[in-house]
Coordinates of C-alpha atoms in Angstrom, one line a residue:
Chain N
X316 CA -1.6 -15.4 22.3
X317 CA -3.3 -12.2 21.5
X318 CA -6.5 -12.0 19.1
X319 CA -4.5 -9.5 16.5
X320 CA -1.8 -12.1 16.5
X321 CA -4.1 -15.1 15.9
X322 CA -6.2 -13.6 13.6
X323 CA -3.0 -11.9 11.3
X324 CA -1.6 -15.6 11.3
X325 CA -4.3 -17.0 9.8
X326 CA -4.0 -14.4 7.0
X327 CA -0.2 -14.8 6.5
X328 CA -0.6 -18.8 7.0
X329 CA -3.3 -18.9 4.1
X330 CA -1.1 -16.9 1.7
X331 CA 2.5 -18.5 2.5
X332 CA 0.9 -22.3 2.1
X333 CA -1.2 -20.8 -1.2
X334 CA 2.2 -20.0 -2.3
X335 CA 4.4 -22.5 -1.5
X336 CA 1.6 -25.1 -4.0
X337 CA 1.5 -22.2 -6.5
X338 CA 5.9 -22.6 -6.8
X339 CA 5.5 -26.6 -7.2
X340 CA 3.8 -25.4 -10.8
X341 CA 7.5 -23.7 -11.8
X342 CA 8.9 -25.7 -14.8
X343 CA 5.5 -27.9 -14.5
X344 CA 3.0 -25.6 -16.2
X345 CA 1.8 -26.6 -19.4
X346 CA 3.5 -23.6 -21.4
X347 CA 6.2 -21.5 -20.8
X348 CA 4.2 -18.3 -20.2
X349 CA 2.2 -20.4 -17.6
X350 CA 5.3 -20.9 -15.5
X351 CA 6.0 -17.0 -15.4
X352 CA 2.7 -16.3 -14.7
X353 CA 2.4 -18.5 -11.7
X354 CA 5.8 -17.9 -10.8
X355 CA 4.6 -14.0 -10.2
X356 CA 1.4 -15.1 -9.0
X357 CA 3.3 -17.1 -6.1
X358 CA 5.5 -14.1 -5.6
X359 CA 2.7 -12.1 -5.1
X360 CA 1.4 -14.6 -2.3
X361 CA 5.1 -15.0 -0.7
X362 CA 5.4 -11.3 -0.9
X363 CA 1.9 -11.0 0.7
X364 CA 2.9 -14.3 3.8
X365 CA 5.9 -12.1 4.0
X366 CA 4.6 -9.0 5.7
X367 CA 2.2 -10.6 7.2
X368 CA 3.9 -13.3 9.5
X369 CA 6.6 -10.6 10.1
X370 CA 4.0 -8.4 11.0
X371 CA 2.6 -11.4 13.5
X372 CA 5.5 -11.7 14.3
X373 CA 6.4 -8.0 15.8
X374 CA 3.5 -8.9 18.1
X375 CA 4.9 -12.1 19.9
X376 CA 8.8 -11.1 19.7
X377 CA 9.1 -13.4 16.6
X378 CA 10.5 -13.4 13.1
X379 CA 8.5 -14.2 9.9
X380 CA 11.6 -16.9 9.9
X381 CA 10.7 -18.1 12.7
X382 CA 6.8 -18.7 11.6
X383 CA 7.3 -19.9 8.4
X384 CA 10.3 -22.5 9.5
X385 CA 9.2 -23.3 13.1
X386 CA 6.1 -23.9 13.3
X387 CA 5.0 -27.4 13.0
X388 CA 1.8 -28.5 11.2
X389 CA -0.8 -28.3 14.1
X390 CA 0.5 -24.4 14.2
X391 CA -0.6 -23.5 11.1
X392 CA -4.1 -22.1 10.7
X393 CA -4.6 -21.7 7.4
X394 CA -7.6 -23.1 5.1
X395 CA -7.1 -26.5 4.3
X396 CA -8.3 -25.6 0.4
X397 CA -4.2 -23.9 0.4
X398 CA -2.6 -27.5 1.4
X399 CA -4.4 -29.7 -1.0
X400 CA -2.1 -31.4 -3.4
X401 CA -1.2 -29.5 -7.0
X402 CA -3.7 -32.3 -8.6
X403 CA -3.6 -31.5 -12.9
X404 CA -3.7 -28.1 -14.2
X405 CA -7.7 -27.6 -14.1
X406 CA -7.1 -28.0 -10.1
X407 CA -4.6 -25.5 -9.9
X408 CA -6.9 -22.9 -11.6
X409 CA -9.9 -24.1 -9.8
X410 CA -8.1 -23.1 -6.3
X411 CA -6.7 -20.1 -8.0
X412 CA -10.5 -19.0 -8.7
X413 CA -11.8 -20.4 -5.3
X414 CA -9.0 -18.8 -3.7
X415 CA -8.2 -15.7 -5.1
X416 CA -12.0 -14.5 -5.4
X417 CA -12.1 -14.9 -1.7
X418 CA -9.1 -13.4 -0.5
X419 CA -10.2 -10.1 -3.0
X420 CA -13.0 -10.0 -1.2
X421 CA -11.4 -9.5 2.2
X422 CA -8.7 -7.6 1.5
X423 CA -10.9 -5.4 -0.5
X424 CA -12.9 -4.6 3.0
X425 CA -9.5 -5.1 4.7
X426 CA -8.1 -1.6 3.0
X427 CA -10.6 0.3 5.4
X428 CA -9.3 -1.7 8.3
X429 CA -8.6 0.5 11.4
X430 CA -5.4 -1.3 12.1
X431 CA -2.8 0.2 9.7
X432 CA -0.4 -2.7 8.8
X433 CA -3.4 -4.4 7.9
X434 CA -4.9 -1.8 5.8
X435 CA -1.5 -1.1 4.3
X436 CA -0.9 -4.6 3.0
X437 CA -5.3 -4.9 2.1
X438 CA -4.3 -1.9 0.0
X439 CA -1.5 -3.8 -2.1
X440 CA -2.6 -6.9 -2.1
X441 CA -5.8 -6.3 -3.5
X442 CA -4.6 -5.2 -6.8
X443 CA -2.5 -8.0 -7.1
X444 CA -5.2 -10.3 -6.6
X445 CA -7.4 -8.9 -8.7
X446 CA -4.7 -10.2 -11.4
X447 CA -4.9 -13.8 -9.7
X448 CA -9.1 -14.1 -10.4
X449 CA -8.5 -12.6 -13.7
X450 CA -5.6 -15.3 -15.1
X451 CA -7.9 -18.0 -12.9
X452 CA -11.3 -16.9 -14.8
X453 CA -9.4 -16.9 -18.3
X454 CA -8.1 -20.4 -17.7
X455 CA -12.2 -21.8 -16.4
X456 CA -13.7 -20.0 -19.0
X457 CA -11.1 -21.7 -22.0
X458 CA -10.9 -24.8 -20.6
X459 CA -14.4 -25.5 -19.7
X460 CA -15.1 -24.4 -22.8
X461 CA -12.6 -26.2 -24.8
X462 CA -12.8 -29.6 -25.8
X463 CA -14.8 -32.4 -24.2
X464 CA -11.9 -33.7 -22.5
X465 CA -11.0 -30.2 -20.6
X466 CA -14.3 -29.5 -19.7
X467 CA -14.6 -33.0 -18.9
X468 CA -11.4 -32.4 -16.3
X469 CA -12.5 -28.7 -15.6
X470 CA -15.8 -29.6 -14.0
X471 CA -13.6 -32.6 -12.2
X472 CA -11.5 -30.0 -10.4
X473 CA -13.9 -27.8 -9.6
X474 CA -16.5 -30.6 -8.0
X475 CA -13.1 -31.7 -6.2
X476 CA -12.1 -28.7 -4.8
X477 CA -15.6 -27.4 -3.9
X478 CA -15.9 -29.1 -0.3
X479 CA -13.0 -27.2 0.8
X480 CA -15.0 -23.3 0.1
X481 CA -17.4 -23.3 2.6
X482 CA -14.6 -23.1 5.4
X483 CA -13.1 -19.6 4.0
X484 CA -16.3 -18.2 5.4
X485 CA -16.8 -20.1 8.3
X486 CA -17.5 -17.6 11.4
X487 CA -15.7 -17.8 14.8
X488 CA -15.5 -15.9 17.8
X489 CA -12.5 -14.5 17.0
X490 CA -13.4 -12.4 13.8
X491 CA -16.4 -11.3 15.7
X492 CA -14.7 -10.1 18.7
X493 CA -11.6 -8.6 17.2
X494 CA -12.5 -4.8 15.7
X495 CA -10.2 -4.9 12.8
X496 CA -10.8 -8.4 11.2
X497 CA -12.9 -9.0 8.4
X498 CA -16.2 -11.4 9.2
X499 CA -15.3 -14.3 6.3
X500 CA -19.0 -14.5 6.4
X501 CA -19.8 -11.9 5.0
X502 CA -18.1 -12.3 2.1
X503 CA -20.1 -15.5 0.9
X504 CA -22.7 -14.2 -0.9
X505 CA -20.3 -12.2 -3.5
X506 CA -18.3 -14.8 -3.9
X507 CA -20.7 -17.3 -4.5
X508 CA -22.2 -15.1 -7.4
X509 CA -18.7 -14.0 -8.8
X510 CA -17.8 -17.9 -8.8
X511 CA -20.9 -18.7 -10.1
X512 CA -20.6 -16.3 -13.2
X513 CA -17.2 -17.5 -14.1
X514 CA -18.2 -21.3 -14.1
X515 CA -21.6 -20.3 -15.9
X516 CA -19.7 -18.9 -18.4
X517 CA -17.2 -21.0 -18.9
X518 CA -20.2 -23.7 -19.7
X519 CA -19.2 -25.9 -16.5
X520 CA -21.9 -26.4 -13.7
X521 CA -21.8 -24.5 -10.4
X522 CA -21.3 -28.0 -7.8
X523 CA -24.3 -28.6 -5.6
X524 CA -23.4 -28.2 -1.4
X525 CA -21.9 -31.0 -0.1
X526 CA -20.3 -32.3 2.6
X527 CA -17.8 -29.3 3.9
X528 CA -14.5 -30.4 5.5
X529 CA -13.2 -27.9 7.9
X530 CA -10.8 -27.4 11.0
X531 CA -7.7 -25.4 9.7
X532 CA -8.3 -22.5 11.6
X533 CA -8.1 -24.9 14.8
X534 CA -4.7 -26.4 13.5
X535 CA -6.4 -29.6 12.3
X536 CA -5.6 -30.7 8.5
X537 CA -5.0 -32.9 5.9
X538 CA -1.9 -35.2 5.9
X539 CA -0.5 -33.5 2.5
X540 CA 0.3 -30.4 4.9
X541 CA 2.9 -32.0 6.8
X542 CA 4.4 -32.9 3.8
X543 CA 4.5 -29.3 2.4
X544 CA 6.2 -28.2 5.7
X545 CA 8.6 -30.8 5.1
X546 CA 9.8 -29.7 1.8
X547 CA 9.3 -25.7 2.9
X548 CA 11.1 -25.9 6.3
X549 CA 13.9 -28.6 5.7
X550 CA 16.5 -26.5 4.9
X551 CA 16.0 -24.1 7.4
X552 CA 15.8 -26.6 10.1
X553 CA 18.6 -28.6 8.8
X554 CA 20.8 -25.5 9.2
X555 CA 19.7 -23.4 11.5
X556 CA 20.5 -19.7 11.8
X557 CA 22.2 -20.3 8.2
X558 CA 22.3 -17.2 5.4
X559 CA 23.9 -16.8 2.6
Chain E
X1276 CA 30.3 19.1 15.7
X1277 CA 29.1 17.4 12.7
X1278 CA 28.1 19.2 9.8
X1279 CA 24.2 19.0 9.7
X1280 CA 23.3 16.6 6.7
X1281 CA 21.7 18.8 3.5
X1282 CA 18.6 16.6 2.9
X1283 CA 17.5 17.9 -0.7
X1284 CA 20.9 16.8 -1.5
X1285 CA 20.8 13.3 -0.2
X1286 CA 17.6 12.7 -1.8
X1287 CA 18.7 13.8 -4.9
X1288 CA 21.8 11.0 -4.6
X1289 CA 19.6 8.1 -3.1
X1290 CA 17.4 8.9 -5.7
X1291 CA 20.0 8.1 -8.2
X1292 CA 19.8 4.5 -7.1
X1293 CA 18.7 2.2 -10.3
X1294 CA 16.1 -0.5 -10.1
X1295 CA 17.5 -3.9 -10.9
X1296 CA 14.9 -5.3 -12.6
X1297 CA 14.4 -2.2 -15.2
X1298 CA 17.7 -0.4 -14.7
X1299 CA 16.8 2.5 -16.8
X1300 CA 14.3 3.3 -14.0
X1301 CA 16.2 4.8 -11.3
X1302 CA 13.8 4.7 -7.4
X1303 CA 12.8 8.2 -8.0
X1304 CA 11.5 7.7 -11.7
X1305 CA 9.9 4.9 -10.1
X1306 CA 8.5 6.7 -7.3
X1307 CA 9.8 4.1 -4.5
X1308 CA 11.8 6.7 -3.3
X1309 CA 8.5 8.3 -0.6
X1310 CA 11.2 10.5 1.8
X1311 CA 14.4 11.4 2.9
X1312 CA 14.1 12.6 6.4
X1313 CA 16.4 13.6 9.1
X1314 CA 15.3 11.9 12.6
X1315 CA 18.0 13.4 15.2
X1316 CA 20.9 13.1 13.8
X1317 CA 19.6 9.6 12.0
X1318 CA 19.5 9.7 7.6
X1319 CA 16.0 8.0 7.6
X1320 CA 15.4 7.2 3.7
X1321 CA 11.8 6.0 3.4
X1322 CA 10.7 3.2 0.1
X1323 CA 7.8 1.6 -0.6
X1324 CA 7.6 -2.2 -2.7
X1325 CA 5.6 -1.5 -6.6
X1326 CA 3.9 -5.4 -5.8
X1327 CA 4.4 -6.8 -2.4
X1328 CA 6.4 -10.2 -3.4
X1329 CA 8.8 -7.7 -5.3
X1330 CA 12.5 -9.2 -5.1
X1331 CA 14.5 -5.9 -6.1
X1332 CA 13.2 -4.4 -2.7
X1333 CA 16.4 -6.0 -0.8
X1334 CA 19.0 -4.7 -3.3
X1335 CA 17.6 -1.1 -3.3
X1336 CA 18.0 -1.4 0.5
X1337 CA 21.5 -2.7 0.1
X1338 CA 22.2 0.0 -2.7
X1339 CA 20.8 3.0 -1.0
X1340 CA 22.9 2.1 1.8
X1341 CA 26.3 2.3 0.0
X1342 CA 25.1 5.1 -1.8
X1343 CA 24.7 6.7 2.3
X1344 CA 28.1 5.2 3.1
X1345 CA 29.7 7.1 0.1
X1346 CA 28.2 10.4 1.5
X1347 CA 29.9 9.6 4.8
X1348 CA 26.8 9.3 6.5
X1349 CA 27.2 7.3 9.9
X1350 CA 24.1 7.1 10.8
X1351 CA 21.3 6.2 8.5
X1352 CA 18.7 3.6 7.9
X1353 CA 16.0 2.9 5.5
X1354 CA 12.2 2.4 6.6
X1355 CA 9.8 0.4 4.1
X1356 CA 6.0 1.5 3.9
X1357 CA 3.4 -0.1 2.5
X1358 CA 0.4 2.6 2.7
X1359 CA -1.0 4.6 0.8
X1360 CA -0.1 1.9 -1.8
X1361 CA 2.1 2.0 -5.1
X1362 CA 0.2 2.4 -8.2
X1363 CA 1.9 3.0 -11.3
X1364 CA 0.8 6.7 -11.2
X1365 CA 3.5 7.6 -9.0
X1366 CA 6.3 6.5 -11.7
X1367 CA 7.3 10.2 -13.0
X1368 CA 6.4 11.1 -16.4
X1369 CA 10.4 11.4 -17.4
X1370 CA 10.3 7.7 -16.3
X1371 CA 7.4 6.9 -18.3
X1372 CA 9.7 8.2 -21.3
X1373 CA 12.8 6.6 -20.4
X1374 CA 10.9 3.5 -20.5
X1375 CA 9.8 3.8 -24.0
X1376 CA 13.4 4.5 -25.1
X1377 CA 14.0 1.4 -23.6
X1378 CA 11.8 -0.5 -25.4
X1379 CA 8.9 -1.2 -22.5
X1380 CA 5.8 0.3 -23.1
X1381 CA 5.0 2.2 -20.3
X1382 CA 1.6 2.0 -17.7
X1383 CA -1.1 3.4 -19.6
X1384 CA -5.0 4.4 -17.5
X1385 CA -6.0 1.7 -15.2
X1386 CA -5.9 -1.7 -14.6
X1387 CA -7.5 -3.9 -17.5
X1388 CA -9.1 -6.4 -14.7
X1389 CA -11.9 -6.7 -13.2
X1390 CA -14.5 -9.3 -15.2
X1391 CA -14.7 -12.8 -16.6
X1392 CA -14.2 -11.2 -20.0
X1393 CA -11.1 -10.7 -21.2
X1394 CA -10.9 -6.2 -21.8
X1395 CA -8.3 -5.9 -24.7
X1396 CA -6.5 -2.5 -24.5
X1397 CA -4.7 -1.2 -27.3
X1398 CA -1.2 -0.6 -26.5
X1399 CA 1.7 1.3 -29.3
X1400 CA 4.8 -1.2 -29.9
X1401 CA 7.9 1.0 -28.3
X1402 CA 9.7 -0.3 -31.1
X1403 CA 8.0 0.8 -34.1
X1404 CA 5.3 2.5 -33.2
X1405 CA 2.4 0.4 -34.2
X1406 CA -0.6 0.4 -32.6
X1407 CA -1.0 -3.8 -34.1
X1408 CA -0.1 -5.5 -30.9
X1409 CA -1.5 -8.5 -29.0
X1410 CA -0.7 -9.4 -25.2
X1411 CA 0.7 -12.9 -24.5
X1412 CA 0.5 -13.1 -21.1
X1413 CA -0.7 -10.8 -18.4
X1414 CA 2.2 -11.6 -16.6
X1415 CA 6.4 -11.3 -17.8
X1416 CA 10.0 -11.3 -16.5
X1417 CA 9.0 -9.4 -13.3
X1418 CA 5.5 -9.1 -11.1
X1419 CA 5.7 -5.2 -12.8
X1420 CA 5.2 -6.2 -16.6
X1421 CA 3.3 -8.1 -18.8
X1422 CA 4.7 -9.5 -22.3
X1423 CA 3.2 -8.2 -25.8
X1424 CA 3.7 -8.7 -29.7
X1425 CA 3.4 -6.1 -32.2
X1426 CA 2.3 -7.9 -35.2
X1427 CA 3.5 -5.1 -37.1
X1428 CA 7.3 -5.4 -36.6
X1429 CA 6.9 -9.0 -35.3
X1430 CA 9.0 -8.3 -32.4
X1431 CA 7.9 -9.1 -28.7
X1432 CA 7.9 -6.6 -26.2
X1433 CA 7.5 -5.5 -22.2
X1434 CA 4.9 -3.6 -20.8
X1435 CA 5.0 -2.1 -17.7
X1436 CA 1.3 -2.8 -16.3
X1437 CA -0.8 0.0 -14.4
X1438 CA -1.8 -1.3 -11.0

């Protein structure tokens, strides 16, 4: 297994588990526009898992197919923060902000990657995602600063969520030895102050460090992941080869 | 021997193909369309996706295929590129007008992201004109637009974001 491979898989991994939790919200939003928006805002993140994993996939004779459907859970790499369960709405905008602050970041240094595919879907994706932190920072800032209850459940989600960041910018050989990834850790400090801004604003308070759960590079993760895999690949592995 | 394929003139028929999501947009208003290229004796029509989830991409494929298969081209295939990116400065100013018959206001400067505060740009209801109008929700029907009011007319409307 090549470095490019490993390292584009974690990439595609993140966004196709991101998205497959940002669906579950379809016809569950709390208003109608809410469903569109994270309807798109999944598309965006499929569309993103998409050319990645088929890009992985080029490398190793596979198909994105083949990565998304058969792969079982200790396969997947991504960040355990994408495989947490939906929780209430404040969680869902909580990982939006955690999530899509991060991966704006990267792909922003991404575009000037030497590797072309890379740089070509940096170059997209970051515009997209710029629209992801925005709809996330709207929702923080109005319901931390809503009522008592919604900040009450805003700072909830974001204390919940917040032992699951630190592992976006964990550091690993990998990143450091392969010339056209992105060190994660270098990305920490911005994010930390853009995250901090939004929640500062939005009257909540920033969450102290904590204990950091991490091991989804290495394949190790929660148990809700292998229920998401089960939902996401049973059709394909029911009937395999199907299309319609 | 075959007759050598005239490439200004398949462009100008792939180009032809609509966009399924805005129909009154056809690929070359949109500027999806990037080439039309002969490789050999291979029709190599190059597109590129407006957001990178974007379902139409598959049915443009499908369409500029037939749209190939009705020029009798044997041999033909179409490549999708991702870089330099789309932005919605490549959609033709003939598009941009089309839209606004249509009733979707069309990209205007750059993209109103970028803070924790919400920017509010002033956009003219296609309908009637106003300049009165509120946004809804930064995101609509498709990954392309954005949904708006005017509060002049009252009626809701599509905008077709810049990205």
């Amino acid at each position: 297994m090549s470095d490019l491979y490993a390292y584009v898989l974690r990439l595609g991994d993140d966004a196709l588990i991101a998205a497959q939790r940002t669906a579950e919200w379809i016809a569950a939003a709390p208003q109608l526009e809410e469903d569109v928006a994270l309807g798109n805002i999944g598309l965006d993140q499929l569309g993103q898992a998409r050319t990645l994993l088929a890009y992985a996939g080029s490398l190793v004779g596979k198909t994105e197919d083949d990565l998304a459907y058969f792969r079982d859970e200790r396969e997947f790499t991504n960040l355990q923060l994408c495989e947490l369960p939906n929780g209430d709405f404040a969680h869902a905008m909580a990982r939006l902000l955690y999530f899509a602050t991060y991966q704006h970041l990267l792909y922003d240094v991404l575009r000037e990657s030497s590797d072309e595919t890379l740089a070509g879907v940096a170059g997209k994706a970051v515009k997209e995602v710029a629209y992801h932190v925005d709809h996330a920072s709207q929702w923080v800032l109005r319901l931390g600063d809503g009522t008592d209850e919604s900040h009450r459940r805003m700072q909830a989600a974001l204390d919940a969520l917040w032992p699951y960041t630190a592992e976006m910018f964990a550091s690993d050989d990998l990143v450091k030895r392969l010339p056209v990834a992105v060190d994660p850790a270098t990305l920490e400090q911005e994010w930390l102050r853009r995250v901090t801004e939004v929640i500062d604003a939005s009257t909540c308070t920033r969450p102290e460090s904590s204990y950091q759960h991490s091991g989804g590079r290495e394949g190790r993760h929660t148990e809700h992941l292998g229920y998401l895999l089960a939902e996401l690949q049973h059709v394909a592995r029911s009937h395999p080869g199907a299309s319609w | 021997m075959a007759v050598k394929p005239d490439v200004s003139e398949i462009r100008r028929v792939v180009g032809e193909v609509p966009d399924p999501e805005v129909p009154v947009l056809t690929i070359e208003d949109l500027g999806v369309l990037r080439d039309v290229r002969l490789d050999d004796d291979e029709v190599v029509v190059v597109i590129t996706p407006t957001y990178s989830g974007c379902p139409a991409m598959d049915m443009i494929r499908t369409e500029i295929g037939q749209a190939l298969d009705r020029l009798e081209i044997a041999n033909h295939r179409v490549e999708t590129v991702l870089s330099p990116a789309w932005t919605t400065d490549w959609m033709s100013d003939s598009g941009k007008q089309k839209l606004v018959e249509y009733g979707i206001a069309p990209p205007t400067g750059r993209q109103a992201v970028g803070g924790p505060v919400l920017l509010s740009l002033t956009l003219r209801c296609p309908l009637c004109g106003s300049p009165d109008t509120t946004e809804l929700s930064r995101f609509g029907s498709t990954s392309c637009k954005s949904l708006w009011r005017c509060n002049a007319c009252r009626e809701p409307f599509d905008h077709f974001k810049a990205i």
